[in-house]
XYZ file of C-alpha atoms in Angstrom:
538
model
C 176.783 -45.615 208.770
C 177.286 -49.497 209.751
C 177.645 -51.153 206.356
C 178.410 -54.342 207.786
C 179.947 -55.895 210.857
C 182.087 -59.553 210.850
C 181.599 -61.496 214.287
C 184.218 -64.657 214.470
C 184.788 -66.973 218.082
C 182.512 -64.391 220.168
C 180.775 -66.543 223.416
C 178.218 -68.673 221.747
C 179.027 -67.016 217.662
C 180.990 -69.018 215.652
C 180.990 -66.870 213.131
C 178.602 -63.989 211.812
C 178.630 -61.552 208.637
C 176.065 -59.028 208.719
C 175.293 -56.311 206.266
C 173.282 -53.791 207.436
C 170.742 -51.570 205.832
C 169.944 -47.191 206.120
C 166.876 -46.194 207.971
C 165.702 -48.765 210.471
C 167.110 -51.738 211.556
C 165.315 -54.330 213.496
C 167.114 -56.993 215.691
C 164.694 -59.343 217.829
C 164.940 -62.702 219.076
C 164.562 -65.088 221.937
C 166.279 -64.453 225.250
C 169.939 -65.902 225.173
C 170.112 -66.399 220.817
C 173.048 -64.065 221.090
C 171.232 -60.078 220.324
C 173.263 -59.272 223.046
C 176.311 -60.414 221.969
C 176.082 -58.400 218.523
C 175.621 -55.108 220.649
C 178.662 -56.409 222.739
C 180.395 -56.782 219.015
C 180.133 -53.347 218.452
C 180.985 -51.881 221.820
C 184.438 -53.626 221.309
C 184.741 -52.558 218.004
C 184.107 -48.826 219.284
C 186.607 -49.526 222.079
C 185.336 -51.624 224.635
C 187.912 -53.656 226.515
C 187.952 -57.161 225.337
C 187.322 -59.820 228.660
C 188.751 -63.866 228.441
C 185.190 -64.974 229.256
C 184.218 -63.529 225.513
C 186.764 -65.612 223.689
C 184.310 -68.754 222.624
C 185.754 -72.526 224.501
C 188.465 -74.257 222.556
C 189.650 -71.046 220.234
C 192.307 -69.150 219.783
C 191.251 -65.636 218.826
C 188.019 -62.947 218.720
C 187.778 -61.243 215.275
C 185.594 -58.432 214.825
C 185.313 -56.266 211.966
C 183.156 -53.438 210.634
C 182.880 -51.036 207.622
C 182.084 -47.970 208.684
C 180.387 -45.072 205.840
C 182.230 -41.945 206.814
C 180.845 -39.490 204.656
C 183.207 -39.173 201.504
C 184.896 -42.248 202.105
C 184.967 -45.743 203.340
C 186.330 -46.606 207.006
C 187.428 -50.214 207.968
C 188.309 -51.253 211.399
C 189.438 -54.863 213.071
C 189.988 -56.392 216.859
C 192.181 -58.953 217.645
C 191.638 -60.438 220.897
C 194.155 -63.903 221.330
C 193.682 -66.510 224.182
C 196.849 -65.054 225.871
C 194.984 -62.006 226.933
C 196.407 -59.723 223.869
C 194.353 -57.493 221.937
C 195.143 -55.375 218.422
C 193.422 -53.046 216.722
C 193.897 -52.580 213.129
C 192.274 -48.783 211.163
C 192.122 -49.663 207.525
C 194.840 -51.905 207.807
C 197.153 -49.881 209.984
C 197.861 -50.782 213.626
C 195.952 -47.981 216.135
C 195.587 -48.036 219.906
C 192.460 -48.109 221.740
C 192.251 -44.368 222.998
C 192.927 -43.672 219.417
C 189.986 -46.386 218.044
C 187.933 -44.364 220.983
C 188.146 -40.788 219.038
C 187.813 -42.740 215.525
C 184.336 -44.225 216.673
C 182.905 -41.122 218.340
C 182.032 -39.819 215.524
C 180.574 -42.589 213.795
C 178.398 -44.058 215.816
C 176.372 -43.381 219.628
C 175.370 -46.664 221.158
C 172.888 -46.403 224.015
C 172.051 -49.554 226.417
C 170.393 -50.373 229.099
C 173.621 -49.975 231.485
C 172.817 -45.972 230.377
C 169.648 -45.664 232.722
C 171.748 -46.060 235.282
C 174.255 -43.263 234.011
C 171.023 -41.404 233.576
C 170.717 -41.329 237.133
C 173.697 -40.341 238.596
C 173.631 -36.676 238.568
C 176.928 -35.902 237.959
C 176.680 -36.928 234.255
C 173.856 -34.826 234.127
C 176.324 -31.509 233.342
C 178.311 -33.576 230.285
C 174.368 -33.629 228.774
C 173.658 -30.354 228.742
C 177.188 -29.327 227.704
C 176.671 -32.075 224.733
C 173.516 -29.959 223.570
C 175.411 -26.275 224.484
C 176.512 -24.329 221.182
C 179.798 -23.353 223.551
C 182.422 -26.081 223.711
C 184.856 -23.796 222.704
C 184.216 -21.766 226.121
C 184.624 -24.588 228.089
C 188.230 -25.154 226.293
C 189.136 -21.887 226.882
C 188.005 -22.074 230.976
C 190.319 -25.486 230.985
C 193.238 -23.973 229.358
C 193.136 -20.975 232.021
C 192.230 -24.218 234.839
C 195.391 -25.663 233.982
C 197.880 -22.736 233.768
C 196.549 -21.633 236.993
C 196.677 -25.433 238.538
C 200.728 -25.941 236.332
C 201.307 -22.338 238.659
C 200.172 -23.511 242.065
C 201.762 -26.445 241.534
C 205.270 -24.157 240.643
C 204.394 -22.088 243.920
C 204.171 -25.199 246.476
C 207.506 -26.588 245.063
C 209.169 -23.032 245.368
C 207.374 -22.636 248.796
C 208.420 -25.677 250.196
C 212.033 -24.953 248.779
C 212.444 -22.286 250.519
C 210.591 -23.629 254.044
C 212.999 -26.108 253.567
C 216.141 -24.228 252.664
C 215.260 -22.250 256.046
C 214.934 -25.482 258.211
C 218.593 -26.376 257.312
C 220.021 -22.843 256.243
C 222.922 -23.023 259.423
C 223.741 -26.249 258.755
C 224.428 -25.133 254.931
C 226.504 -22.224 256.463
C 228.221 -24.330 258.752
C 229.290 -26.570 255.446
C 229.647 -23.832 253.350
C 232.558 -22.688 255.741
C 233.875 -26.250 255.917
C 233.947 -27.015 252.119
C 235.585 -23.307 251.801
C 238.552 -23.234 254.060
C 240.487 -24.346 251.199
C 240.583 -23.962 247.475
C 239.589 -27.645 246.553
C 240.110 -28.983 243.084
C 242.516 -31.881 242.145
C 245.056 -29.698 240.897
C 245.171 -27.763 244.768
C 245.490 -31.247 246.210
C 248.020 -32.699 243.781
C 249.895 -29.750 245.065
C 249.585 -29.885 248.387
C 250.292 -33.926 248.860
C 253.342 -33.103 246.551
C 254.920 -30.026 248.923
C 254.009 -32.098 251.704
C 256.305 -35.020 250.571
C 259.234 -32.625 249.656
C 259.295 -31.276 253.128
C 258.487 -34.894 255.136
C 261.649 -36.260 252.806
C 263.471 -32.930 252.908
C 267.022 -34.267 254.828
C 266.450 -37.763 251.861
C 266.065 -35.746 249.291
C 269.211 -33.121 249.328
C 271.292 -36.035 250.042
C 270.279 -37.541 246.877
C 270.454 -34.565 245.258
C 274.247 -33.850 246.248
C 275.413 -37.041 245.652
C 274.458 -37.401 242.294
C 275.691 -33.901 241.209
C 278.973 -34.921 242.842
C 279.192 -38.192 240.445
C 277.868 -35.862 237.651
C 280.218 -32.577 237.784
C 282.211 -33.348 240.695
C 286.102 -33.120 241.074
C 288.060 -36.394 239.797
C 286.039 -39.036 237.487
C 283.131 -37.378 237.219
C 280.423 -37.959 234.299
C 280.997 -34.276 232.851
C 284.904 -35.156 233.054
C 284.186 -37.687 231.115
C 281.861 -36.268 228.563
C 284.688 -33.497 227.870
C 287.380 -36.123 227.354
C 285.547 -37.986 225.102
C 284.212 -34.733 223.083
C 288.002 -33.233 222.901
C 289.436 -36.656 222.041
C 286.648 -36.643 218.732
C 287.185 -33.042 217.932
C 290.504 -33.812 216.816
C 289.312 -36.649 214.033
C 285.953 -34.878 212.935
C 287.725 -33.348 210.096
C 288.114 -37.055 207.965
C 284.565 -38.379 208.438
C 281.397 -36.578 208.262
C 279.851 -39.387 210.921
C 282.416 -38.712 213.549
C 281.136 -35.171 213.131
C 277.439 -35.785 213.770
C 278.245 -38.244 216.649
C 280.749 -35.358 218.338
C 277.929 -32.893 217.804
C 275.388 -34.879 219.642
C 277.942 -35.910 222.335
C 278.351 -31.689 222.973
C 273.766 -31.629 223.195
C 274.488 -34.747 225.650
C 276.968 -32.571 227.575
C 274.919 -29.586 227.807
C 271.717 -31.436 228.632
C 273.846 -32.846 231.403
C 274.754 -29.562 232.269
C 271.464 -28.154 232.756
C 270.192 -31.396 235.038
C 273.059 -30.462 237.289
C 271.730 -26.924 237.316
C 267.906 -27.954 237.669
C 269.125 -30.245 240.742
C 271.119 -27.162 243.050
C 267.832 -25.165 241.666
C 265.407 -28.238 243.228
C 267.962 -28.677 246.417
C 268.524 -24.885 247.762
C 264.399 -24.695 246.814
C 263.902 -27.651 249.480
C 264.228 -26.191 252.648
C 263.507 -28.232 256.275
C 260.456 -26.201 258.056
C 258.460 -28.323 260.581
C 255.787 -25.401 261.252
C 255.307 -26.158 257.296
C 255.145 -29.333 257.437
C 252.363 -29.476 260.240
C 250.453 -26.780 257.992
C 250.491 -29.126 255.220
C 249.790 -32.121 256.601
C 246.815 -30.700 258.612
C 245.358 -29.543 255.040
C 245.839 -32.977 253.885
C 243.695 -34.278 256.694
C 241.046 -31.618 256.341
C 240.519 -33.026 252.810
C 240.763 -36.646 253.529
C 237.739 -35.886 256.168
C 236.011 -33.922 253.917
C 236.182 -37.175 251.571
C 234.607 -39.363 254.079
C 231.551 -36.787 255.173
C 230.570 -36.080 251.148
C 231.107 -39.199 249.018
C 234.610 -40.449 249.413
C 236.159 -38.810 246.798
C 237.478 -35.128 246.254
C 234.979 -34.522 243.182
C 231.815 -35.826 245.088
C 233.311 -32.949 247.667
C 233.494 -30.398 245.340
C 229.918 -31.668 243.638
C 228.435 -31.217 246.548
C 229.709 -27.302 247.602
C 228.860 -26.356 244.167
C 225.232 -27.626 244.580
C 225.242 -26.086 247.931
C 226.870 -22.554 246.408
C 223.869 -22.932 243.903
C 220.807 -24.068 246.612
C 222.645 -20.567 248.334
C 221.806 -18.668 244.613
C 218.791 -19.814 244.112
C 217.536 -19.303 247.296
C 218.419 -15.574 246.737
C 215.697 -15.847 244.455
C 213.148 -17.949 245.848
C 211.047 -15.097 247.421
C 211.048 -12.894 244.075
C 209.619 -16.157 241.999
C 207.504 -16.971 244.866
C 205.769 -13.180 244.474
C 205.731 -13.357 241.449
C 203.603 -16.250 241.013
C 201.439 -15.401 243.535
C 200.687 -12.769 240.946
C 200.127 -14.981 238.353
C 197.648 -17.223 240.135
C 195.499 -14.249 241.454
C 195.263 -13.033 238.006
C 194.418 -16.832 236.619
C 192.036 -16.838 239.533
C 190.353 -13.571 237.987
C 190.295 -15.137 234.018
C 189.022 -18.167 235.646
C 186.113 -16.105 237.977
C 185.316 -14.565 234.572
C 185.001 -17.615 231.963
C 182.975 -19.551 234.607
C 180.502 -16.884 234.793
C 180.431 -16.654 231.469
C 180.085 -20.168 230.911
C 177.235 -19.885 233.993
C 175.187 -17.927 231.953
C 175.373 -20.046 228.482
C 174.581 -22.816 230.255
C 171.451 -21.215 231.872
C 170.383 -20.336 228.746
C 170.872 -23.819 226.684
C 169.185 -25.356 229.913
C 166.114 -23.925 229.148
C 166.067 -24.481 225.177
C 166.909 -27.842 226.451
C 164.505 -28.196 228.797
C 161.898 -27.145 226.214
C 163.020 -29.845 223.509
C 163.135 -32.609 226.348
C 159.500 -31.505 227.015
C 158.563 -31.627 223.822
C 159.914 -35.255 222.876
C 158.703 -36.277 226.323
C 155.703 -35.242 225.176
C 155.756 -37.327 221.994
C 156.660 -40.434 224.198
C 153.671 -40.556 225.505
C 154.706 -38.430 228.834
C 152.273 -35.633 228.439
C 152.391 -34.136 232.234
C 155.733 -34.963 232.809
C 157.698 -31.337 233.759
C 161.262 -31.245 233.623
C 163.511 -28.484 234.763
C 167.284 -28.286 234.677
C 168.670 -27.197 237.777
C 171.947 -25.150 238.013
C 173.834 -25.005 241.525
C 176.665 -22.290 241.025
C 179.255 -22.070 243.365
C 182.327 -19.256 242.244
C 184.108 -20.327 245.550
C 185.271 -23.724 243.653
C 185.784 -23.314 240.164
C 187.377 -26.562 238.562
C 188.208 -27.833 235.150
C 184.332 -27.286 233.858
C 183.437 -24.070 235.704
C 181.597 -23.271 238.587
C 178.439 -25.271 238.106
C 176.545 -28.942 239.415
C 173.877 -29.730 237.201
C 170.806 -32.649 238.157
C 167.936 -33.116 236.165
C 164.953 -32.347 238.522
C 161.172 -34.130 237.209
C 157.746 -34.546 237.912
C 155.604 -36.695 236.355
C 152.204 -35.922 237.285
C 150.071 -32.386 237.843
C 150.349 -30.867 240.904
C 153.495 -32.663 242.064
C 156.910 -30.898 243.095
C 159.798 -31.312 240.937
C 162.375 -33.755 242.580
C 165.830 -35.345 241.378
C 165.139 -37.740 238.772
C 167.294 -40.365 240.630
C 164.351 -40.435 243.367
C 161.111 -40.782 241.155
C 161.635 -42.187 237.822
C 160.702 -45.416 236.871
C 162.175 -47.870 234.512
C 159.858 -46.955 231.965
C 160.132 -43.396 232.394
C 163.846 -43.337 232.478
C 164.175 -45.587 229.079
C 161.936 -42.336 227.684
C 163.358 -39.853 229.300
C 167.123 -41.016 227.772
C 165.266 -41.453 224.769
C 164.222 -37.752 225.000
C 167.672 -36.511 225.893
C 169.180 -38.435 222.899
C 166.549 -37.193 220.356
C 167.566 -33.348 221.733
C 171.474 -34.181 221.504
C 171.180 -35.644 218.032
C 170.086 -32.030 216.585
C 173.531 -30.732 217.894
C 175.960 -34.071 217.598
C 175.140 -35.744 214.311
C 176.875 -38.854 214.178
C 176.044 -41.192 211.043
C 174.557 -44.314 213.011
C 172.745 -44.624 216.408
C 172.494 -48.106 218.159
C 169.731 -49.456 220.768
C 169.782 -51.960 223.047
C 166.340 -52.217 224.357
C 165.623 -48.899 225.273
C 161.907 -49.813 225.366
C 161.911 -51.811 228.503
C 159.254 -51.289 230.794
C 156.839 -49.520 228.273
C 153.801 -51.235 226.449
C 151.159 -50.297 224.814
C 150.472 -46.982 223.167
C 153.494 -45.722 225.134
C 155.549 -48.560 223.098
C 154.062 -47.389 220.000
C 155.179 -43.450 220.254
C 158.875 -44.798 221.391
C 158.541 -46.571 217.442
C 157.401 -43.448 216.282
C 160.286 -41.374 218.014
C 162.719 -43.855 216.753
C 161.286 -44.254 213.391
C 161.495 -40.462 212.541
C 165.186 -40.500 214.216
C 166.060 -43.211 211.232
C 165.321 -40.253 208.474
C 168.651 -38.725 209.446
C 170.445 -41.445 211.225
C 171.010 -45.073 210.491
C 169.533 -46.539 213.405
C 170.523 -49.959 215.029
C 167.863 -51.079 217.329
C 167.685 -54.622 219.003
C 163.442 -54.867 220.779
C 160.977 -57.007 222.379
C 158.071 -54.814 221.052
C 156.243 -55.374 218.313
C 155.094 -51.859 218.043
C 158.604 -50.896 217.010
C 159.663 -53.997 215.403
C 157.022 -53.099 212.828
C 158.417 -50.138 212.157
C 161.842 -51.514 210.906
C 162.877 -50.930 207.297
C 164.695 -54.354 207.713
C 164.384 -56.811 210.050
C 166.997 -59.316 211.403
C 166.458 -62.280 213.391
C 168.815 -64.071 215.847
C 168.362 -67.317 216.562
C 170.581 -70.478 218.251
C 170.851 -73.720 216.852
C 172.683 -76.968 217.481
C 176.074 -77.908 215.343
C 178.285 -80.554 216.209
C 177.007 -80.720 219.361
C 177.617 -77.138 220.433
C 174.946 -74.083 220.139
C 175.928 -71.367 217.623
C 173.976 -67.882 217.070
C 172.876 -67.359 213.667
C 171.039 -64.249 212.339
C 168.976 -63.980 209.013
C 167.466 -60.748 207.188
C 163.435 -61.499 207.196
C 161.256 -61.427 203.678
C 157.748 -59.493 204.518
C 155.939 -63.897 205.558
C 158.761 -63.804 207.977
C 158.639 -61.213 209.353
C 154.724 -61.359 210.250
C 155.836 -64.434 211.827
C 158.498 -62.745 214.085
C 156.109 -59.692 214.646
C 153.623 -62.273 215.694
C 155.510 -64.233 218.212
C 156.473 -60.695 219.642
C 152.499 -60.119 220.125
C 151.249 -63.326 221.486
C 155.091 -65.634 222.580
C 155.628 -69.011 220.986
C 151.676 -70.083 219.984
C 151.190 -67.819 217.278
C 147.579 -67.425 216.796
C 145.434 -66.270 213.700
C 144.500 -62.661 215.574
C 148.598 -61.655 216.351
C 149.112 -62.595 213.013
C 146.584 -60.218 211.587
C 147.354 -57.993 213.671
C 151.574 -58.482 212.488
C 150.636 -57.707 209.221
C 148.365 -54.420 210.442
C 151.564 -52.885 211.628
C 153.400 -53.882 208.449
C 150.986 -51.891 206.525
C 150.443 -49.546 208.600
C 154.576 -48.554 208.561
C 154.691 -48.724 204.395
């Protein structure tokens, strides 16, 4: 229930705090006061998007607020709309985003408007009615769970399809690569290798006669290093015997010797290794330009090469497999398609039957609202061949309002007045499924009068035993109904109108009642007859 709803900077409001009342409440007032714009309040406080033409001239920010009754506890929920187009919304104090404000709201209040005749009319809305009254929602989850796995696996299948279709268009020119990127053993380590043998054998003649010349000044006949080194190591083995030091530096005189030893060793080793082979030497050097045009064709360096022959090597694996997975889901969908065939014929026969104890409740409020011969049948088009996310079925409300005539869409025949009942009727029949705490409406009595005006009152009045309802009219016949009454009104302050709205005493409210009945020159006879209906209603 609506306990009370706080209206700041909205169009022509300044500002507005209204507490509202259980049973039936009563809005009324003259055309362009502002009713409108407290419906508008609560649309945006259920979720609405907030527009810049809303935000009132000269202020910086919309504030709306309402306290919600949620049975067992208290709910509180604020907009923020700023002049630079920004919008927060705030669930007992704690920042939420508009889907989520959405899902809050659903279940706390239904608001039906005008704008709903025309949703009324469109026939494709006409399936989320009946499945609104049907006791089998959890069907319908169960048909969209097997709907998606079988629309997540076609979706698989066409990307594995066109894998392989594709694989196929270019499956020689992988081979040819494949036997390109192959011909050698590429990694950094085979390169290194390569560039390194290659340079040996281009510097072959260079090298040897580096290497023999410095073995000749290190071990050669004459003055050589090693000569040298033994000199100087016999010289201090002599003398080691007085000083411990002379002993340590003699020892590591010997390692230097040795070390020296083995470098000459290591260099004949590296010299009768490096041998002068031109047939080599082409080998090599033709590797080293398969490799530098491999660079150029795949990235321009030797990883992006060998990136791109392992993806290759695995496109080449998977493909292997493409034709297994692609059977395999083919499988899968064909049995989806079966789960699917069943649960929409399943769901085709629950709705057939809630059609008809719909159809009978619709009948029966229609009947209440003054629509006597009206005959309306739910029509269910079934077609197994295209099965989507809700089943198998189109549904259209089909109606005829007098005896004798053919039912026909109710797009093609209703009138205004029929339609306002007619939603009226559907609304009354959803309510006894989807009880939500507080039911809001915004002149759903246009285009009746009369008696006709005084059953929609009736209709609405026994609604407000088990709902808080909300209900902005014209007519007196259901403003006297109203357990409370509010008026809106516009006045002049500081030059500027303002919307104000005040909760009527039992004199005002004849007065209101009576300027409903006969417009602005209340006479004697609409005010008698005001305070008829007030008596008349308790």
């Amino acid at each position: 229930m609506l306990r009370s709803l706080y209206i700041k900077n909205l169009a022509i409001i300044d500002e507005l705090d209204i507490q509202f009342n259980p049973g039936l409440n009563i809005i009324t007032g003259e055309t362009g006061a502002g009713k409108s714009l407290v419906i508008k309040a609560i649309q945006l406080l259920m979720g609405k998007k907030f527009s810049s033409e809303l935000l009132r001239s000269g202020e910086d920010s919309i504030v709306i607020e309402g306290e919600f009754e949620d049975p067992g506890k208290m709910v509180t929920l604020r907009r923020i709309y700023s002049s630079k187009g920004q919008s927060k919304t705030y669930f007992n104090e704690t920042p939420i985003t508009q889907k989520e404000l959405i899902k809050i709201t659903s279940r706390l209040a239904d608001l039906h408007g005008q704008h709903d005749h025309q949703y009324l009319l469109n026939p494709q809305t006409h399936i989320e009615y009946l499945d609104a009254f049907g006791s089998y929602k959890p069907d319908i989850k169960k048909l969209q769970k097997i709907y998606l796995s079988k629309e997540n696996n076609i979706s698989q299948l066409r990307i594995l399809q066109s894998k392989l279709e594709e694989y196929e268009e270019k499956k020689e020119l992988h081979r040819f690569q494949i036997e390109e990127l192959t011909k050698h053993p590429l990694s950094l380590k085979f390169e290194e290798e390569i560039i390194t043998k290659h340079n040996q054998l281009a510097h072959a003649k260079e090298i040897q006669s580096g290497l023999e010349n410095t073995k000749q000044k290190l071990s050669g006949s004459g003055n050589s290093v090693i000569s040298q080194y033994l000199n100087a190591v016999s010289t201090l083995s002599h003398i080691i015997k007085y000083d411990f030091a002379i002993e340590r530096i003699h020892k590591r005189l010997e390692s230097q010797r040795i070390e020296i030893e083995d470098i000459v060793q290591e260099m004949n080793s590296v010299a009768n290794g490096i041998v002068s082979n031109d047939a080599e030497l082409e080998e090599l050097s033709m590797i080293i330009g398969d490799i530098e045009s491999l660079k150029r064709k795949y990235g321009g360096t030797l990883d992006s090469v060998i990136s791109f022959r392992d993806e290759l090597f695995k496109t080449a694996q998977e493909s292997e497999n493409y034709s297994d997975k692609i059977c395999k889901l083919e499988g899968k969908c064909d049995q989806l398609t079966q789960q699917l065939l069943s649960e929409a014929k399943k769901l085709t026969k629950l709705r057939k039957t809630a059609s008809i104890s719909l159809e009978s409740l619709i009948q029966k409020n229609l009947h209440n609202l003054n629509m006597p011969k009206t005959e309306i049948k739910i029509k269910i088009t079934t077609d197994f061949e295209a099965i989507n996310e809700i089943g198998a079925d189109a549904i259209e409300f089909y109606i005829s309002t007098n005896v004798g005539e053919s039912l026909r869409p109710l797009s093609k025949i209703a009138s205004g007045g029929e339609i306002s009942r007619i939603m009226l009727a559907i609304k009354m029949a959803l309510q006894s499924k989807d009880m939500v705490g507080t039911l809001i409406f915004d002149e759903v009595d246009s285009g009746i009068s009369g008696e006709t005006a005084d059953r929609v009152g009736k209709t609405i009045e026994k609604l407000s035993d088990s709902h808080q309802i909300i209900c902005i009219t014209h007519l007196s016949q259901i403003a006297g109904k109203g357990e409370s009454h509010y008026k809106v009104s516009k006045k002049l302050k500081n030059g500027r109108n303002i919307s104000q709205i005040k909760l009527l005493d039992k004199s005002e409210r004849i007065e209101e009642i009576a300027s409903l009945i006969s417009g602005k020159k209340i006479s004697k006879m609409s005010k008698e007859k005001a305070k008829e209906l007030l008596e008349e209603n308790g």
